Amino acid sequence: MSEEAPAPAPAPAKAAKKKTTASKPKKVGPSVGELIVKAVAASKERSGVSTAALKKALAAGGYDVDKNKARVKTAIKSLVAKGTLVQTKGTGASGSFKMNKKATERKSVILKYSLEVYFLTS
């Protein structure tokens, strides 16, 4: 007289969902630092280029400066720290900046040396 309830049917196994992380597409084109270096190098100002003028030049080149303010600041600071730019006025990311003559001379010497080595070895 023992009535046993039938065992419940096992639930159908669900396929494990793959987590698809929608990776953002990589930006094509030069980095902010490269754009800044180009803008400063193109300037013929003796005392350097101000931050405001740099931002205007970037905006004229199609870069969204309002959206990427922090990126522009950090790029300027890192270029000064690397020695690519020299800060003539101001502190931090404000003031005026110009190309470092020593850095450009060093790069040209390195390039000249590497070309000599390339042609000698080939």
PDB file of C-alpha atoms in Angstrom:
ATOM      1  CA  MET A   1       0.000   0.000   0.000  1.00  0.00           C
ATOM      2  CA  SER A   2       2.847   2.300  -0.169  1.00  0.00           C
ATOM      3  CA  GLU A   3       2.292   4.676  -2.946  1.00  0.00           C
ATOM      4  CA  GLU A   4       5.398   6.380  -4.027  1.00  0.00           C
ATOM      5  CA  ALA A   5       5.316   9.541  -6.018  1.00  0.00           C
ATOM      6  CA  PRO A   6       7.048   9.165  -9.328  1.00  0.00           C
ATOM      7  CA  ALA A   7      10.434  10.853  -9.451  1.00  0.00           C
ATOM      8  CA  PRO A   8      10.256  14.240 -11.127  1.00  0.00           C
ATOM      9  CA  ALA A   9      11.655  14.272 -14.635  1.00  0.00           C
ATOM     10  CA  PRO A  10      15.077  15.909 -14.815  1.00  0.00           C
ATOM     11  CA  ALA A  11      15.031  19.397 -16.256  1.00  0.00           C
ATOM     12  CA  PRO A  12      16.481  19.606 -19.755  1.00  0.00           C
ATOM     13  CA  ALA A  13      20.103  20.680 -19.617  1.00  0.00           C
ATOM     14  CA  LYS A  14      20.514  24.248 -20.751  1.00  0.00           C
ATOM     15  CA  ALA A  15      23.390  24.990 -23.014  1.00  0.00           C
ATOM     16  CA  ALA A  16      25.945  27.115 -21.249  1.00  0.00           C
ATOM     17  CA  LYS A  17      25.752  30.613 -22.619  1.00  0.00           C
ATOM     18  CA  LYS A  18      28.979  31.974 -23.940  1.00  0.00           C
ATOM     19  CA  LYS A  19      29.805  35.335 -22.555  1.00  0.00           C
ATOM     20  CA  THR A  20      30.388  37.578 -25.485  1.00  0.00           C
ATOM     21  CA  THR A  21      32.283  40.619 -24.469  1.00  0.00           C
ATOM     22  CA  ALA A  22      31.663  43.218 -27.072  1.00  0.00           C
ATOM     23  CA  SER A  23      35.123  44.604 -27.476  1.00  0.00           C
ATOM     24  CA  LYS A  24      35.309  48.124 -28.740  1.00  0.00           C
ATOM     25  CA  PRO A  25      36.889  48.480 -32.127  1.00  0.00           C
ATOM     26  CA  LYS A  26      40.422  49.806 -32.044  1.00  0.00           C
ATOM     27  CA  LYS A  27      40.784  53.407 -33.011  1.00  0.00           C
ATOM     28  CA  VAL A  28      42.525  53.868 -36.288  1.00  0.00           C
ATOM     29  CA  GLY A  29      45.048  56.630 -36.642  1.00  0.00           C
ATOM     30  CA  PRO A  30      47.768  58.281 -34.626  1.00  0.00           C
ATOM     31  CA  SER A  31      47.679  58.571 -30.849  1.00  0.00           C
ATOM     32  CA  VAL A  32      47.033  61.829 -29.023  1.00  0.00           C
ATOM     33  CA  GLY A  33      50.716  62.168 -28.189  1.00  0.00           C
ATOM     34  CA  GLU A  34      51.696  61.884 -31.829  1.00  0.00           C
ATOM     35  CA  LEU A  35      49.102  64.494 -32.799  1.00  0.00           C
ATOM     36  CA  ILE A  36      50.431  66.863 -30.139  1.00  0.00           C
ATOM     37  CA  VAL A  37      54.026  66.392 -31.301  1.00  0.00           C
ATOM     38  CA  LYS A  38      52.987  67.107 -34.897  1.00  0.00           C
ATOM     39  CA  ALA A  39      51.111  70.254 -33.856  1.00  0.00           C
ATOM     40  CA  VAL A  40      54.044  71.587 -31.810  1.00  0.00           C
ATOM     41  CA  ALA A  41      56.555  70.732 -34.526  1.00  0.00           C
ATOM     42  CA  ALA A  42      54.440  72.490 -37.161  1.00  0.00           C
ATOM     43  CA  SER A  43      54.290  75.655 -35.077  1.00  0.00           C
ATOM     44  CA  LYS A  44      56.904  78.303 -35.758  1.00  0.00           C
ATOM     45  CA  GLU A  45      56.338  80.159 -32.489  1.00  0.00           C
ATOM     46  CA  ARG A  46      59.614  80.888 -30.787  1.00  0.00           C
ATOM     47  CA  SER A  47      58.215  80.820 -27.261  1.00  0.00           C
ATOM     48  CA  GLY A  48      56.252  77.616 -27.817  1.00  0.00           C
ATOM     49  CA  VAL A  49      52.622  76.669 -28.282  1.00  0.00           C
ATOM     50  CA  SER A  50      50.079  77.264 -25.530  1.00  0.00           C
ATOM     51  CA  THR A  51      47.761  74.535 -24.317  1.00  0.00           C
ATOM     52  CA  ALA A  52      44.757  76.376 -25.733  1.00  0.00           C
ATOM     53  CA  ALA A  53      46.431  76.617 -29.144  1.00  0.00           C
ATOM     54  CA  LEU A  54      47.280  72.909 -28.966  1.00  0.00           C
ATOM     55  CA  LYS A  55      43.662  72.046 -28.255  1.00  0.00           C
ATOM     56  CA  LYS A  56      42.513  74.236 -31.149  1.00  0.00           C
ATOM     57  CA  ALA A  57      44.978  72.527 -33.471  1.00  0.00           C
ATOM     58  CA  LEU A  58      43.775  69.090 -32.348  1.00  0.00           C
ATOM     59  CA  ALA A  59      40.150  70.116 -32.841  1.00  0.00           C
ATOM     60  CA  ALA A  60      40.961  71.447 -36.307  1.00  0.00           C
ATOM     61  CA  GLY A  61      42.525  68.082 -37.100  1.00  0.00           C
ATOM     62  CA  GLY A  62      39.284  66.291 -36.219  1.00  0.00           C
ATOM     63  CA  TYR A  63      40.084  65.187 -32.662  1.00  0.00           C
ATOM     64  CA  ASP A  64      37.270  65.571 -30.108  1.00  0.00           C
ATOM     65  CA  VAL A  65      39.045  67.589 -27.414  1.00  0.00           C
ATOM     66  CA  ASP A  66      35.975  68.168 -25.219  1.00  0.00           C
ATOM     67  CA  LYS A  67      35.364  64.436 -24.898  1.00  0.00           C
ATOM     68  CA  ASN A  68      39.043  63.586 -24.277  1.00  0.00           C
ATOM     69  CA  LYS A  69      40.274  66.402 -22.010  1.00  0.00           C
ATOM     70  CA  ALA A  70      41.954  64.046 -19.562  1.00  0.00           C
ATOM     71  CA  ARG A  71      43.702  62.162 -22.363  1.00  0.00           C
ATOM     72  CA  VAL A  72      45.139  65.372 -23.765  1.00  0.00           C
ATOM     73  CA  LYS A  73      46.405  66.419 -20.318  1.00  0.00           C
ATOM     74  CA  THR A  74      48.068  63.098 -19.610  1.00  0.00           C
ATOM     75  CA  ALA A  75      49.617  63.003 -23.082  1.00  0.00           C
ATOM     76  CA  ILE A  76      51.129  66.470 -22.589  1.00  0.00           C
ATOM     77  CA  LYS A  77      52.481  65.534 -19.161  1.00  0.00           C
ATOM     78  CA  SER A  78      53.986  62.279 -20.424  1.00  0.00           C
ATOM     79  CA  LEU A  79      55.631  64.007 -23.397  1.00  0.00           C
ATOM     80  CA  VAL A  80      57.230  66.511 -21.018  1.00  0.00           C
ATOM     81  CA  ALA A  81      58.352  63.684 -18.715  1.00  0.00           C
ATOM     82  CA  LYS A  82      59.868  61.757 -21.647  1.00  0.00           C
ATOM     83  CA  GLY A  83      61.715  64.838 -22.801  1.00  0.00           C
ATOM     84  CA  THR A  84      60.004  65.145 -26.174  1.00  0.00           C
ATOM     85  CA  LEU A  85      58.495  68.498 -25.203  1.00  0.00           C
ATOM     86  CA  VAL A  86      59.901  71.284 -23.058  1.00  0.00           C
ATOM     87  CA  GLN A  87      57.581  73.392 -20.944  1.00  0.00           C
ATOM     88  CA  THR A  88      58.495  77.063 -21.357  1.00  0.00           C
ATOM     89  CA  LYS A  89      55.728  78.545 -19.180  1.00  0.00           C
ATOM     90  CA  GLY A  90      53.298  77.238 -16.599  1.00  0.00           C
ATOM     91  CA  THR A  91      53.093  74.013 -14.640  1.00  0.00           C
ATOM     92  CA  GLY A  92      51.489  70.646 -15.254  1.00  0.00           C
ATOM     93  CA  ALA A  93      49.533  70.484 -18.484  1.00  0.00           C
ATOM     94  CA  SER A  94      49.004  74.248 -18.680  1.00  0.00           C
ATOM     95  CA  GLY A  95      51.346  76.794 -20.143  1.00  0.00           C
ATOM     96  CA  SER A  96      53.425  76.747 -23.312  1.00  0.00           C
ATOM     97  CA  PHE A  97      55.372  73.898 -24.853  1.00  0.00           C
ATOM     98  CA  LYS A  98      57.975  73.543 -27.562  1.00  0.00           C
ATOM     99  CA  MET A  99      60.001  70.715 -29.032  1.00  0.00           C
ATOM    100  CA  ASN A 100      63.103  69.656 -27.146  1.00  0.00           C
ATOM    101  CA  LYS A 101      66.096  70.334 -29.397  1.00  0.00           C
ATOM    102  CA  LYS A 102      68.231  67.764 -27.605  1.00  0.00           C
ATOM    103  CA  ALA A 103      65.645  65.032 -28.124  1.00  0.00           C
ATOM    104  CA  THR A 104      65.317  65.756 -31.834  1.00  0.00           C
ATOM    105  CA  GLU A 105      69.104  65.821 -32.249  1.00  0.00           C
ATOM    106  CA  ARG A 106      69.402  62.528 -30.380  1.00  0.00           C
ATOM    107  CA  LYS A 107      66.726  60.923 -32.567  1.00  0.00           C
ATOM    108  CA  SER A 108      68.426  62.097 -35.742  1.00  0.00           C
ATOM    109  CA  VAL A 109      71.780  60.703 -34.547  1.00  0.00           C
ATOM    110  CA  ILE A 110      70.169  57.377 -33.660  1.00  0.00           C
ATOM    111  CA  LEU A 111      68.408  57.260 -37.010  1.00  0.00           C
ATOM    112  CA  LYS A 112      71.609  58.114 -38.860  1.00  0.00           C
ATOM    113  CA  TYR A 113      73.515  55.421 -36.942  1.00  0.00           C
ATOM    114  CA  SER A 114      70.837  52.776 -37.547  1.00  0.00           C
ATOM    115  CA  LEU A 115      70.813  53.564 -41.283  1.00  0.00           C
ATOM    116  CA  GLU A 116      74.598  53.210 -41.422  1.00  0.00           C
ATOM    117  CA  VAL A 117      74.444  49.877 -39.643  1.00  0.00           C
ATOM    118  CA  TYR A 118      71.653  48.721 -41.957  1.00  0.00           C
ATOM    119  CA  PHE A 119      73.552  49.578 -45.107  1.00  0.00           C
ATOM    120  CA  LEU A 120      76.803  48.112 -43.797  1.00  0.00           C
ATOM    121  CA  THR A 121      75.197  44.795 -42.884  1.00  0.00           C
ATOM    122  CA  SER A 122      73.223  44.384 -46.092  1.00  0.00           C
TER     123      SER A 122
END
